[in-house]
PDB file of C-alpha atoms in Angstrom:
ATOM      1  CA  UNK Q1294     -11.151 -19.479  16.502  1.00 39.00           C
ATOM      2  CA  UNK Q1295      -9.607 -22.398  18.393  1.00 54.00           C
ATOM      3  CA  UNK Q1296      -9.033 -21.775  22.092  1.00 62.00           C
ATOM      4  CA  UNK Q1297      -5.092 -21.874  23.419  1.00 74.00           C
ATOM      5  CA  UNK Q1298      -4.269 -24.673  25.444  1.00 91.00           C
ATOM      6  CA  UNK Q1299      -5.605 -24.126  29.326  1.00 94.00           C
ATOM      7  CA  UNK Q1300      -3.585 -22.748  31.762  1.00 96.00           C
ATOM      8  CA  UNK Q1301      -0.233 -22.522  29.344  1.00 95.00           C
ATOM      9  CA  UNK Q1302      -0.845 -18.325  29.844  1.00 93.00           C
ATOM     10  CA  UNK Q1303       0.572 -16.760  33.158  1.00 95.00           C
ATOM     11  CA  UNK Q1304       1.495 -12.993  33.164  1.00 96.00           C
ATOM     12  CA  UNK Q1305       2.921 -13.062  36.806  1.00 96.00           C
ATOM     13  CA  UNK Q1306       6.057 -12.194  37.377  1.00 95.00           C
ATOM     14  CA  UNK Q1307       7.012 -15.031  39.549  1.00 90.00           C
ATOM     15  CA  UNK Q1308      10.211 -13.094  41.750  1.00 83.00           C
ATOM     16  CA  UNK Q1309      11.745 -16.453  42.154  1.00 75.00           C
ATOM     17  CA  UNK Q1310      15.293 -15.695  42.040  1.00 69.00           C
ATOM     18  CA  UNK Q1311      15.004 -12.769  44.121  1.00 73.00           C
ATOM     19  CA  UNK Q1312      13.187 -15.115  46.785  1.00 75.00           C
ATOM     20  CA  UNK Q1313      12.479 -12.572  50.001  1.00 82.00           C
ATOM     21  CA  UNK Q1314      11.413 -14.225  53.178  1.00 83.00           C
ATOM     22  CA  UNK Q1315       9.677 -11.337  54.008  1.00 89.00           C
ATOM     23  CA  UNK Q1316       7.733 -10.866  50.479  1.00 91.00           C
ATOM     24  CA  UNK Q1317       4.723 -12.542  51.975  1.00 93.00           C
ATOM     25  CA  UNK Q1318       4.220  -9.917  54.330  1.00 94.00           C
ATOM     26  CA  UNK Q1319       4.954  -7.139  52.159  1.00 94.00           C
ATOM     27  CA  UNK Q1320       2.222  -8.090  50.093  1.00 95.00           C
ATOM     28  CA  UNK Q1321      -0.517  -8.502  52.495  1.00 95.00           C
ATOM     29  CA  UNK Q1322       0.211  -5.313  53.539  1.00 95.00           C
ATOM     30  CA  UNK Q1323       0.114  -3.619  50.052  1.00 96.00           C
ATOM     31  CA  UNK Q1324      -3.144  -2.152  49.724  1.00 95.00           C
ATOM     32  CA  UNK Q1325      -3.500  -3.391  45.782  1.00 96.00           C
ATOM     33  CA  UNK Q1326      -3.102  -7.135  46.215  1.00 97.00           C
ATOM     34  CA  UNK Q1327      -5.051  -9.374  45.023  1.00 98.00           C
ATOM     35  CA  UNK Q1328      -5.915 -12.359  46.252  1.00 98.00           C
ATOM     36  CA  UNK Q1329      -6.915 -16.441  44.513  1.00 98.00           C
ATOM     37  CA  UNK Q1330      -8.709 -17.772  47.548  1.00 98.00           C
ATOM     38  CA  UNK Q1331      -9.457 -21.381  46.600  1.00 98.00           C
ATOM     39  CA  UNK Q1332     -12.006 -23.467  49.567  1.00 97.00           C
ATOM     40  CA  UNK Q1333     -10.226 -27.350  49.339  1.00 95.00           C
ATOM     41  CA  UNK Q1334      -9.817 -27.666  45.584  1.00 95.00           C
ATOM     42  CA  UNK Q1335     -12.628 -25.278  44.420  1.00 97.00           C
ATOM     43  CA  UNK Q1336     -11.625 -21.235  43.537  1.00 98.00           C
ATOM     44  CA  UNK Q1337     -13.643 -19.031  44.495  1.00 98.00           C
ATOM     45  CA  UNK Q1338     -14.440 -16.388  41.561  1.00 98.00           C
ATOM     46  CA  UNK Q1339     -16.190 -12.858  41.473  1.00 97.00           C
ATOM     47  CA  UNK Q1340     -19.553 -13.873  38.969  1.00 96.00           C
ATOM     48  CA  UNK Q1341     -19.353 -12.309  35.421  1.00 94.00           C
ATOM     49  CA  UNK Q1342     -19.006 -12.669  31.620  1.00 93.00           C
ATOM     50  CA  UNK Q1343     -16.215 -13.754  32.002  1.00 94.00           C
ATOM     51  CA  UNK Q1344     -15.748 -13.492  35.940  1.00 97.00           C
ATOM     52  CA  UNK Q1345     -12.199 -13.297  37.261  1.00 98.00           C
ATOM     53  CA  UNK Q1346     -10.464 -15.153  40.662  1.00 98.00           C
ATOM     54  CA  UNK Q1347      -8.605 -11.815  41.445  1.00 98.00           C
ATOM     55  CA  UNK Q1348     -10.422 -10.387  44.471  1.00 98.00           C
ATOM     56  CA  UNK Q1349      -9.579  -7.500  46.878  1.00 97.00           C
ATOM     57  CA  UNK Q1350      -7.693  -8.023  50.133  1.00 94.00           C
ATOM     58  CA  UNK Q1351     -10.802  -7.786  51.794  1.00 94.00           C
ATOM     59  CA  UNK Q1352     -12.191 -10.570  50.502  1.00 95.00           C
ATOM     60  CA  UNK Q1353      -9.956 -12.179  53.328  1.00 94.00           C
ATOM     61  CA  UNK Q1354     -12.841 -11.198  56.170  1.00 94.00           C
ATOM     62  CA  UNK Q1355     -15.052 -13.339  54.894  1.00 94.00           C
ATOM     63  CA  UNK Q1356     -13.178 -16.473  55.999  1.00 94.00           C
ATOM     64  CA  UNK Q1357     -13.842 -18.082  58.621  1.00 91.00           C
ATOM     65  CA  UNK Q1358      -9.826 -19.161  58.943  1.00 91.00           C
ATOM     66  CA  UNK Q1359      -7.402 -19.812  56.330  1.00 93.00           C
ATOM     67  CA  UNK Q1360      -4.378 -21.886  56.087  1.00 94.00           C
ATOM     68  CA  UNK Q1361      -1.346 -21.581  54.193  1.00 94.00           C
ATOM     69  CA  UNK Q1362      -0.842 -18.329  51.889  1.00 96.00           C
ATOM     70  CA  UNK Q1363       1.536 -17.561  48.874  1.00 96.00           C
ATOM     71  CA  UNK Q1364       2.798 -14.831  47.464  1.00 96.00           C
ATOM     72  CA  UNK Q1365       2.709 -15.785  43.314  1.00 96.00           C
ATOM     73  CA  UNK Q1366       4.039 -12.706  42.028  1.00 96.00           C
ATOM     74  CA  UNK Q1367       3.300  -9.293  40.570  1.00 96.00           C
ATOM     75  CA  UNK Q1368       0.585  -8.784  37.895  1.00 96.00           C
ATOM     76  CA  UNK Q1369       2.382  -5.145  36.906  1.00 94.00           C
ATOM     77  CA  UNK Q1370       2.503  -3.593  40.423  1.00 92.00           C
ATOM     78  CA  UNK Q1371       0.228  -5.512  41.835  1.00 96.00           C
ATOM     79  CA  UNK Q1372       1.033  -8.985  43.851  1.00 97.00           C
ATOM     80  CA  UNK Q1373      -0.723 -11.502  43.834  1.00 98.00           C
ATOM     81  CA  UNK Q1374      -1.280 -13.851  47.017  1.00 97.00           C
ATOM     82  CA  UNK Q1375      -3.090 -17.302  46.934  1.00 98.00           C
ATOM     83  CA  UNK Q1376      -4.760 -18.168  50.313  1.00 98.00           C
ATOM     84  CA  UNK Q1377      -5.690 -21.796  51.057  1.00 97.00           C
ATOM     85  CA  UNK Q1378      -9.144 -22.133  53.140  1.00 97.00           C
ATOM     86  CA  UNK Q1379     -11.190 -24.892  54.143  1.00 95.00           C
ATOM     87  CA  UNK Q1380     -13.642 -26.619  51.855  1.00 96.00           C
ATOM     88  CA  UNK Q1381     -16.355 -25.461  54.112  1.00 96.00           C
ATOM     89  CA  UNK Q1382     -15.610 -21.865  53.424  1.00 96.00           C
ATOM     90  CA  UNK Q1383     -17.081 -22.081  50.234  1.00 96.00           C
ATOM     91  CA  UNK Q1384     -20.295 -21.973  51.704  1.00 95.00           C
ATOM     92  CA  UNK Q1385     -21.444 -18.158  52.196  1.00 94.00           C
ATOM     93  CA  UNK Q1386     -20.328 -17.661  48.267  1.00 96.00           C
ATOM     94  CA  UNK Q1387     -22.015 -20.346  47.300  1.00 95.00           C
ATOM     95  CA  UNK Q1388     -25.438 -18.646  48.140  1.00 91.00           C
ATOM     96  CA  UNK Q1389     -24.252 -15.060  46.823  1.00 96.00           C
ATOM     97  CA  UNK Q1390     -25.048 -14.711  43.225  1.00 96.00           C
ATOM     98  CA  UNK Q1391     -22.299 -12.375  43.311  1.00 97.00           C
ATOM     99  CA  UNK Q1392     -19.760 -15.321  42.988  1.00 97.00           C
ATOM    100  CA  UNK Q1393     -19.029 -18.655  41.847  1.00 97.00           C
ATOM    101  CA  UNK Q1394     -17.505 -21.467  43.853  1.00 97.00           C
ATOM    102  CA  UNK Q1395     -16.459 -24.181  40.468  1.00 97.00           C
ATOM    103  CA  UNK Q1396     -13.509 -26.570  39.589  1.00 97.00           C
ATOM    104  CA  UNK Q1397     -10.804 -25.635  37.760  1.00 97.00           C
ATOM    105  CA  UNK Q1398     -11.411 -28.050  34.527  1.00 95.00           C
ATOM    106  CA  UNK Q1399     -14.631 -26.716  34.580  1.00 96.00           C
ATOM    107  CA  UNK Q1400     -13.342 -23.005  35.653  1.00 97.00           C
ATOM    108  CA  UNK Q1401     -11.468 -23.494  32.004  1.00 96.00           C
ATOM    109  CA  UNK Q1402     -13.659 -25.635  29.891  1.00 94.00           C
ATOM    110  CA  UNK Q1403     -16.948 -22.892  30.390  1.00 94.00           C
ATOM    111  CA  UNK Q1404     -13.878 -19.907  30.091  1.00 94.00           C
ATOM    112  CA  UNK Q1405     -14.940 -18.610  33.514  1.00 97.00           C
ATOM    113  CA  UNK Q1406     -12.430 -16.508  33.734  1.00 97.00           C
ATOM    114  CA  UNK Q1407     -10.211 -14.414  31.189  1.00 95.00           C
ATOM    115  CA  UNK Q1408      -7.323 -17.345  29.749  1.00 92.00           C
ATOM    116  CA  UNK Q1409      -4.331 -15.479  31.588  1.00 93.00           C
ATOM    117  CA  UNK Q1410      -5.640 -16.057  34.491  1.00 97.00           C
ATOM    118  CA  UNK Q1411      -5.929 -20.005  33.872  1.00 97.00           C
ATOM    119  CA  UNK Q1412      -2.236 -20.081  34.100  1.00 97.00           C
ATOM    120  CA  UNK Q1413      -2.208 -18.096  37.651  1.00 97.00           C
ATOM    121  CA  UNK Q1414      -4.880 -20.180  39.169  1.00 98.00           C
ATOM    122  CA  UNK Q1415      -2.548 -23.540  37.939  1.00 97.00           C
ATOM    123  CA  UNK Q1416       0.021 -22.195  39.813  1.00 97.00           C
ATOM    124  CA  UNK Q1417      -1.994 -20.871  42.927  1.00 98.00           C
ATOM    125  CA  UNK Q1418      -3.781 -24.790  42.834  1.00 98.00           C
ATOM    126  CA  UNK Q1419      -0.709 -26.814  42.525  1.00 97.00           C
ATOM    127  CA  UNK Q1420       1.225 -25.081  45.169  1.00 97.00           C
ATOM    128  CA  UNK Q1421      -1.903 -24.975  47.777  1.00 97.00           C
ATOM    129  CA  UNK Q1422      -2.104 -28.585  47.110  1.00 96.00           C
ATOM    130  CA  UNK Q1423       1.349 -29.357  47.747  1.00 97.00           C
ATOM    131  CA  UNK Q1424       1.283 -27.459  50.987  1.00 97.00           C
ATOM    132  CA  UNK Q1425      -1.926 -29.105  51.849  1.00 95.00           C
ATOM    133  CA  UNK Q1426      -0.348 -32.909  51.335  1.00 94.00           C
ATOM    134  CA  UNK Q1427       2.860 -31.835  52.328  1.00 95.00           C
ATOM    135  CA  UNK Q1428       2.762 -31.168  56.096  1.00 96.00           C
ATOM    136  CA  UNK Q1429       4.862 -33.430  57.719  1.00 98.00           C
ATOM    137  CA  UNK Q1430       8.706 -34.069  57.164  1.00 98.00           C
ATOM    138  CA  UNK Q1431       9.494 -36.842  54.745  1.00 97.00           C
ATOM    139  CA  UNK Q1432      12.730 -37.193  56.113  1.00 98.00           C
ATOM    140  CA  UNK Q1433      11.590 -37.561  60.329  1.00 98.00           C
ATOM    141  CA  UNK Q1434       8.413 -37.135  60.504  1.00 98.00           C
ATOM    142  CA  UNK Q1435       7.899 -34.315  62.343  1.00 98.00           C
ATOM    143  CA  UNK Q1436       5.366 -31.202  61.360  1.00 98.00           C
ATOM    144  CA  UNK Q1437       6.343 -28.813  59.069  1.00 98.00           C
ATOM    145  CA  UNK Q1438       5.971 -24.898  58.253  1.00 96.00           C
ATOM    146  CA  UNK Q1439       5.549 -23.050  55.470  1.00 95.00           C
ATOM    147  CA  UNK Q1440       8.757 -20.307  54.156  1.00 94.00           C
ATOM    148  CA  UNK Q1441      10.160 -18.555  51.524  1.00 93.00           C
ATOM    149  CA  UNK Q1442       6.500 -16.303  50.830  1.00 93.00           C
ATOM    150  CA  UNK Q1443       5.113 -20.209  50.155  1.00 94.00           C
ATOM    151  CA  UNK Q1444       7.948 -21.557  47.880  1.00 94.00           C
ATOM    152  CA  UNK Q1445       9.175 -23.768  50.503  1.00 95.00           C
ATOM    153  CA  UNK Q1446       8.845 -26.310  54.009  1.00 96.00           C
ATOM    154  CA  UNK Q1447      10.710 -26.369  56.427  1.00 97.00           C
ATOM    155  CA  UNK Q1448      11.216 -28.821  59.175  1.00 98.00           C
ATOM    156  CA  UNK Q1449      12.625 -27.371  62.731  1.00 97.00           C
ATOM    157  CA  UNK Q1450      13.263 -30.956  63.857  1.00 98.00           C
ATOM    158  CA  UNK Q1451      16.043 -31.979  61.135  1.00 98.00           C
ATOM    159  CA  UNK Q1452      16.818 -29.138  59.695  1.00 98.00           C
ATOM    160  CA  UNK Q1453      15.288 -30.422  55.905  1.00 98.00           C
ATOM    161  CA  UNK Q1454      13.912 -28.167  53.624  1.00 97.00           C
ATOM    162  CA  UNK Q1455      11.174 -29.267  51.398  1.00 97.00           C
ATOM    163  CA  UNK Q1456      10.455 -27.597  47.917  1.00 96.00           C
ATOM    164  CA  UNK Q1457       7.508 -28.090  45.211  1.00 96.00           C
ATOM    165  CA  UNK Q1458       7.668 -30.476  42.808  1.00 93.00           C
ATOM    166  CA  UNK Q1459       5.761 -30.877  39.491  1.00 96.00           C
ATOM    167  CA  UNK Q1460       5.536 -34.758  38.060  1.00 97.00           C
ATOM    168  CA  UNK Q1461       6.369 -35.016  34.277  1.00 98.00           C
ATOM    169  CA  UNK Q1462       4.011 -36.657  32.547  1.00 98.00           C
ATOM    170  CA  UNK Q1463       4.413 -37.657  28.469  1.00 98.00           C
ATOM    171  CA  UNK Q1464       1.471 -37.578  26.255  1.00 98.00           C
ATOM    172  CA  UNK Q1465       1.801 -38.506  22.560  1.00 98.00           C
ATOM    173  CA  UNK Q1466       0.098 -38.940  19.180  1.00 98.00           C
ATOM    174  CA  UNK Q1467       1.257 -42.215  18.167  1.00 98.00           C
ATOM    175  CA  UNK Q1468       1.114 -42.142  13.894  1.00 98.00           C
ATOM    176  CA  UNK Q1469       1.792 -44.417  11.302  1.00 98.00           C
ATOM    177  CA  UNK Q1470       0.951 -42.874   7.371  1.00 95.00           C
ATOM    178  CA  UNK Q1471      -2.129 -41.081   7.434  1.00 95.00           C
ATOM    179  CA  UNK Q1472      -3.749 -42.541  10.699  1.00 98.00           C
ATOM    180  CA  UNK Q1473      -2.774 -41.884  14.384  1.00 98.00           C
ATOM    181  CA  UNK Q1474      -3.361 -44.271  17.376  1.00 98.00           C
ATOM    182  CA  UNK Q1475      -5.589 -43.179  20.639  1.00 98.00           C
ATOM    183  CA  UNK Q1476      -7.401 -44.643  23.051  1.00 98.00           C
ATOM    184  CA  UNK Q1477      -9.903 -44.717  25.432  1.00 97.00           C
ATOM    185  CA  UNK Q1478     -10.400 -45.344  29.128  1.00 95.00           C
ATOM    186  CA  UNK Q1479     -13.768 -45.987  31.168  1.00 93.00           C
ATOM    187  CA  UNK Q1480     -13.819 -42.796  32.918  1.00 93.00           C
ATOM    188  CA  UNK Q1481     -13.570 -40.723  29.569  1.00 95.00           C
ATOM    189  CA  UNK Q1482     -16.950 -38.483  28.343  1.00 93.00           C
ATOM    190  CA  UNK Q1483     -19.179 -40.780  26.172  1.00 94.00           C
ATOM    191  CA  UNK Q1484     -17.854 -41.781  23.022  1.00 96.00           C
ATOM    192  CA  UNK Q1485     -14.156 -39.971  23.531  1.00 98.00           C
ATOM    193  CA  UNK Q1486     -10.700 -41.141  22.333  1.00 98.00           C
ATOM    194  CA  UNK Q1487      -7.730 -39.157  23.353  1.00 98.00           C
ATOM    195  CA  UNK Q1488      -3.537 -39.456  23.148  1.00 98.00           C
ATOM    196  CA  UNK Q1489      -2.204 -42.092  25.357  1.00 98.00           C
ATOM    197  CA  UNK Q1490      -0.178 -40.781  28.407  1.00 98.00           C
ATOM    198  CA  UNK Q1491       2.128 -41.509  31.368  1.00 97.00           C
ATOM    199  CA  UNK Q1492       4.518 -40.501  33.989  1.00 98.00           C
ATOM    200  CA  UNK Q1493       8.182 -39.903  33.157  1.00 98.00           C
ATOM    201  CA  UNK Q1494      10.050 -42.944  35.372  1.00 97.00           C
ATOM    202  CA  UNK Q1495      13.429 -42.123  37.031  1.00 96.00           C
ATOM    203  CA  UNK Q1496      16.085 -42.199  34.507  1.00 97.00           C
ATOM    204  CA  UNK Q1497      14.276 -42.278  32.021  1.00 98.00           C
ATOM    205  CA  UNK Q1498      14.244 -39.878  29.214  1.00 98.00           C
ATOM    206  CA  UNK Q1499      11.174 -38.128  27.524  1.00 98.00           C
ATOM    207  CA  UNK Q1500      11.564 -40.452  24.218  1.00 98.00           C
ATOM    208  CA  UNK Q1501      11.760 -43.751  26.244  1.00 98.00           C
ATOM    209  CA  UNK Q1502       8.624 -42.618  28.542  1.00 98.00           C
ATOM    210  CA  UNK Q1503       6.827 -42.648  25.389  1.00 98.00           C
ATOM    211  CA  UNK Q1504       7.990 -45.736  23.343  1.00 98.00           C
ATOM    212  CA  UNK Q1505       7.859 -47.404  26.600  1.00 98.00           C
ATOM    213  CA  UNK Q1506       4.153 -45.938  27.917  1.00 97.00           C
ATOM    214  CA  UNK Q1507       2.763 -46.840  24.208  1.00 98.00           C
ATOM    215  CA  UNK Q1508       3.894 -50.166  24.078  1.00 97.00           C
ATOM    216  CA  UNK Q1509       2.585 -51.189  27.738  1.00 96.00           C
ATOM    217  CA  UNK Q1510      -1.142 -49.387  26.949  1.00 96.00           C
ATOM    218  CA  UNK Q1511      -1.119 -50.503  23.525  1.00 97.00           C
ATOM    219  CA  UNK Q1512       1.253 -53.011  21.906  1.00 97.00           C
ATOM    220  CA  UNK Q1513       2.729 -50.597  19.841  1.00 98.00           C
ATOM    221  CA  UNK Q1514       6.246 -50.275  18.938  1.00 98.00           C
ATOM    222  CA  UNK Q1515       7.522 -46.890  18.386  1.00 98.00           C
ATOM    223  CA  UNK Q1516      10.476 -45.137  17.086  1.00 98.00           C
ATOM    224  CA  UNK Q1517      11.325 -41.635  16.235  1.00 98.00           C
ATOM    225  CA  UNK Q1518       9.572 -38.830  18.620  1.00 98.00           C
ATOM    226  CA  UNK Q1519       9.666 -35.534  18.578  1.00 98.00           C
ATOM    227  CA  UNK Q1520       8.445 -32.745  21.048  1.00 98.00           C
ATOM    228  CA  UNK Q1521       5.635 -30.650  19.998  1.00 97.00           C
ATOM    229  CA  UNK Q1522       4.600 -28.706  23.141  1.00 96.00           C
ATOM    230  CA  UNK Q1523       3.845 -28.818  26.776  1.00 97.00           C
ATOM    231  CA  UNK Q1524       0.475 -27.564  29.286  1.00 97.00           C
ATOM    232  CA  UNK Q1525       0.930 -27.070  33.297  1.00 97.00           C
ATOM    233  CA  UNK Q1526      -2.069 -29.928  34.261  1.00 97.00           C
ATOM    234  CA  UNK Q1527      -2.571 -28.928  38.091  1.00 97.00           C
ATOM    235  CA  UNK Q1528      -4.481 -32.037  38.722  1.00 95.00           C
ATOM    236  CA  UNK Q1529      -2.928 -31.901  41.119  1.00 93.00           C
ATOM    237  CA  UNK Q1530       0.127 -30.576  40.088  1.00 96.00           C
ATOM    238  CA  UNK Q1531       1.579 -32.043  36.563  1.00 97.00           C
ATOM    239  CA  UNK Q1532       3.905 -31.030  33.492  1.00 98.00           C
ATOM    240  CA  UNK Q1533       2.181 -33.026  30.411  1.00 98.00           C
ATOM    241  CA  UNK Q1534       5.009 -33.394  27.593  1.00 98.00           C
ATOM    242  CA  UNK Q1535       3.285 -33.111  24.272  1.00 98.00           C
ATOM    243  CA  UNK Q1536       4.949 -35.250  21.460  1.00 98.00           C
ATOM    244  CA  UNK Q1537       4.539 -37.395  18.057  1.00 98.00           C
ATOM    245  CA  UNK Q1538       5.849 -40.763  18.089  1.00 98.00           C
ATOM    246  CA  UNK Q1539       6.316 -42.706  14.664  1.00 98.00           C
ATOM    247  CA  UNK Q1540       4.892 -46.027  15.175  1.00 98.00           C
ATOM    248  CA  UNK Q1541       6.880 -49.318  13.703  1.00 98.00           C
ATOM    249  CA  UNK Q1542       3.842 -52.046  14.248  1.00 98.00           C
ATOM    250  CA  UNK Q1543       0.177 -51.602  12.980  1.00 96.00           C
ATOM    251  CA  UNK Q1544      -1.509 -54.591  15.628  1.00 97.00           C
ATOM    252  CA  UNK Q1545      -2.623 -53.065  18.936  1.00 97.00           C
ATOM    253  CA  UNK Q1546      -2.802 -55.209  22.123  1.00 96.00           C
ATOM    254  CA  UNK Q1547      -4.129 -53.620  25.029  1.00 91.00           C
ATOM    255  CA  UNK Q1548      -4.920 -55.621  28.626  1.00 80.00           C
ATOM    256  CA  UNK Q1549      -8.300 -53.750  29.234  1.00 85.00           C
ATOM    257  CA  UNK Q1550      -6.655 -52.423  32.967  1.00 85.00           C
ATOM    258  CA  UNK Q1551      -5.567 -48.667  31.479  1.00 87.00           C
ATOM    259  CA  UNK Q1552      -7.570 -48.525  28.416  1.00 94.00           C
ATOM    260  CA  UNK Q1553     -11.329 -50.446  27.362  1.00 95.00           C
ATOM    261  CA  UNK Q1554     -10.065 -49.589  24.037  1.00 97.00           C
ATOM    262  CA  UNK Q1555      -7.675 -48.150  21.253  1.00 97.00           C
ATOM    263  CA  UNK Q1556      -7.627 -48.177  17.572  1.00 98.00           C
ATOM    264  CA  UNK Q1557      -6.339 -46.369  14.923  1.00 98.00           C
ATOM    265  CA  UNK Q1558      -8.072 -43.031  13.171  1.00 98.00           C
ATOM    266  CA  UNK Q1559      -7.489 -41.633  10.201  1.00 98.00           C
ATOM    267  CA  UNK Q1560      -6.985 -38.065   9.628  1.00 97.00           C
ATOM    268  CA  UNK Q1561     -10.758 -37.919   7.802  1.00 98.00           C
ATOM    269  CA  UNK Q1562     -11.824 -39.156  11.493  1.00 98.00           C
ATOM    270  CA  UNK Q1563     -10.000 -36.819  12.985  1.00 98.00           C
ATOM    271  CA  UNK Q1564     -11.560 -33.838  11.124  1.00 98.00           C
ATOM    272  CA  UNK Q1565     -15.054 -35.159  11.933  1.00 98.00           C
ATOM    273  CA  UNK Q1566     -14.215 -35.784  15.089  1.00 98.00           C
ATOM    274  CA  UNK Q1567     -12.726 -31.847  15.609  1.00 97.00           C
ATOM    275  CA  UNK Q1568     -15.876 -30.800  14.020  1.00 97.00           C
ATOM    276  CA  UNK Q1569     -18.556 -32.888  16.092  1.00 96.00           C
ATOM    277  CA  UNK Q1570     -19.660 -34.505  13.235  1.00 97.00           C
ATOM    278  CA  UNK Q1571     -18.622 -37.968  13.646  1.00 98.00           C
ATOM    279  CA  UNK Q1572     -21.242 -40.781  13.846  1.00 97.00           C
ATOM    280  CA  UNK Q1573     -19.124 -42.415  16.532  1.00 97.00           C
ATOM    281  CA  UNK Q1574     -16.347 -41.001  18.352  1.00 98.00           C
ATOM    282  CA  UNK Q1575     -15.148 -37.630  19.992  1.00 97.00           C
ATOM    283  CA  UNK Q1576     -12.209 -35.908  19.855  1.00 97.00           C
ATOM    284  CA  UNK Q1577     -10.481 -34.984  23.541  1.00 96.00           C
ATOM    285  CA  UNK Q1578     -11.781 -31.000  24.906  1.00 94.00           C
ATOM    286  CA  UNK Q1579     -10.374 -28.223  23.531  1.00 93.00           C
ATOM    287  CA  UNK Q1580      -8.583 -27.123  26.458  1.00 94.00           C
ATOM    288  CA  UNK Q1581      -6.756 -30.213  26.336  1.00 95.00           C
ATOM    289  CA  UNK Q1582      -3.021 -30.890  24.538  1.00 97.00           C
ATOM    290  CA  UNK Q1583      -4.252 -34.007  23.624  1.00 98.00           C
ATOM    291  CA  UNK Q1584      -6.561 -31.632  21.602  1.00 97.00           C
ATOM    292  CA  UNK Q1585      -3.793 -29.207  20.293  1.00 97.00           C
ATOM    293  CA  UNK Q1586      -1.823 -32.497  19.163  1.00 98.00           C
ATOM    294  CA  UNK Q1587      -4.620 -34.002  17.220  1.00 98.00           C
ATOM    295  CA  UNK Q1588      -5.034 -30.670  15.221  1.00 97.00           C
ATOM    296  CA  UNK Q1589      -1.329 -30.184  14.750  1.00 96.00           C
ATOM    297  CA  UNK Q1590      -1.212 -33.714  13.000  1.00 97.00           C
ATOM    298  CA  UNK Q1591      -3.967 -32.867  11.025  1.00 96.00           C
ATOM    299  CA  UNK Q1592      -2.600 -29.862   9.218  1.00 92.00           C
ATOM    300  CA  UNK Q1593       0.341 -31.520   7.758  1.00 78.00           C
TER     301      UNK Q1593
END
């Protein structure tokens, strides 16, 4: 069975148009919350097969301080809160066998945790993080303070009030007949080629980001695209924009600064590849939509 797309799967009811001021409260006070604690970037998880990064309220005594908190939603009756500690708290879990202190990627790539919760811990990461890089006015200057349960800053200086934001990103299987263009860049796992990507520009509209982003990385002219589907990437907090572009040149020309290589594969590639069985090349991690794309293209 191939596994969904990471962190696509949220159950929380998020409450956002019905935003209470005092819903942050409320929940710490409800005695069947349940709290994402992540230390810096890393959740903390209760140990199991699979674990899960829901704890008990009490869970909250065992920090040493926190910083900002959130309150996500309700999971049925139950809401959830995400709690922002330092990367030091991590420490007494660390030496309990009882949890697990790991990265998200890794949280999904092992499946760490049961895949609905992927989606809730993408939410609880990207909003911690913007809090965390977010704590100064952008407008004056001065400090800010968390409102709205966590779905907002606000600065007491000028008045501004600061709200998340999530940067688009397009990704895309370039084709042309029966192969499909991807390429690679130095950081990648040994031997893997994945779909070229890159950030939506102002005024720019999804089709553009991609004939534009292809032809930069790769040379490639491109024409018709269509949307295929989309994946919350909370690294650190990102929309990636899943499409198939029809390519109108075969020769690729790439400047070595994004990518130390692309290159066309053909579908037989591409099997191997999704199998593990080619001599040469890998195809992107499952939990990727690079991933998902790849296989899409492959069926028709």
């Amino acid at each position: 069975m191939t596994r969904p797309i990471a962190y696509i799967s949220n159950p929380l009811v998020r409450h956002s148009a019905e935003r209470d001021p005092e819903a942050l409260a409320k929940a710490l006070h409800d005695p069947r919350a349940a709290m994402i604690i992540l230390a810096g970037d890393l959740p903390i998880l209760r140990a199991g097969e699979p674990g899960t990064s829901l704890h008990p309220a009490a869970i909250l005594s065992r920090l040493p301080a926190h910083r900002e908190q959130i309150f996500l939603g309700t999971l049925g009756e139950r809401p959830v809160v995400a709690t922002l500690a330092e990367p030091e708290a991590a420490e007494p879990f660390q030496d309990d066998p009882a949890f697990a202190v790991v990265d998200l990627r890794s949280i999904a790539v092992r499946g760490l945790v049961p895949a609905e919760e992927l989606g809730m811990l993408a939410m609880a990461k990207s909003l911690l993080d913007w809090h965390r890089r977010h704590r100064f006015c952008a407008n004056c200057g001065a400090p800010t303070q968390a409102a709205q349960a966590g779905f907002r800053r606000d600065c007491a200086s000028c008045g501004t009030q600061h709200f998340p934001r999530t940067d688009p990103v397009v990704i895309m299987l370039i084709v042309r007949g029966d192969k499909c263009l991807m390429g690679r860049q130095p950081r990648f796992a040994e031997r893997m080629y994945s779909c070229l990507a890159g950030f939506l520009e102002p005024g720019e509209t999804i089709e553009d980001a991609v004939r534009r982003e292809t032809f930069e990385e790769a040379g490639i002219r491109v024409g018709a695209v269509r949307y295929m589907t989309s994946q919350p990437w909370p690294f650190p907090s990102n929309i990636m924009i899943g499409c198939i572009g029809e390519a109108l040149t075969d020769e690729i020309r790439f400047d070595g600064e994004e990518l130390e290589d692309a290159r066309w594969f053909t579908k037989d590639d591409i099997r191997q590849m999704l199998a593990g069985t080619h001599a040469h090349f890998n195809a992107p991690v499952p939990i990727a939509i690079a991933n998902h794309l790849i296989r899409e293209w492959v069926k028709d």
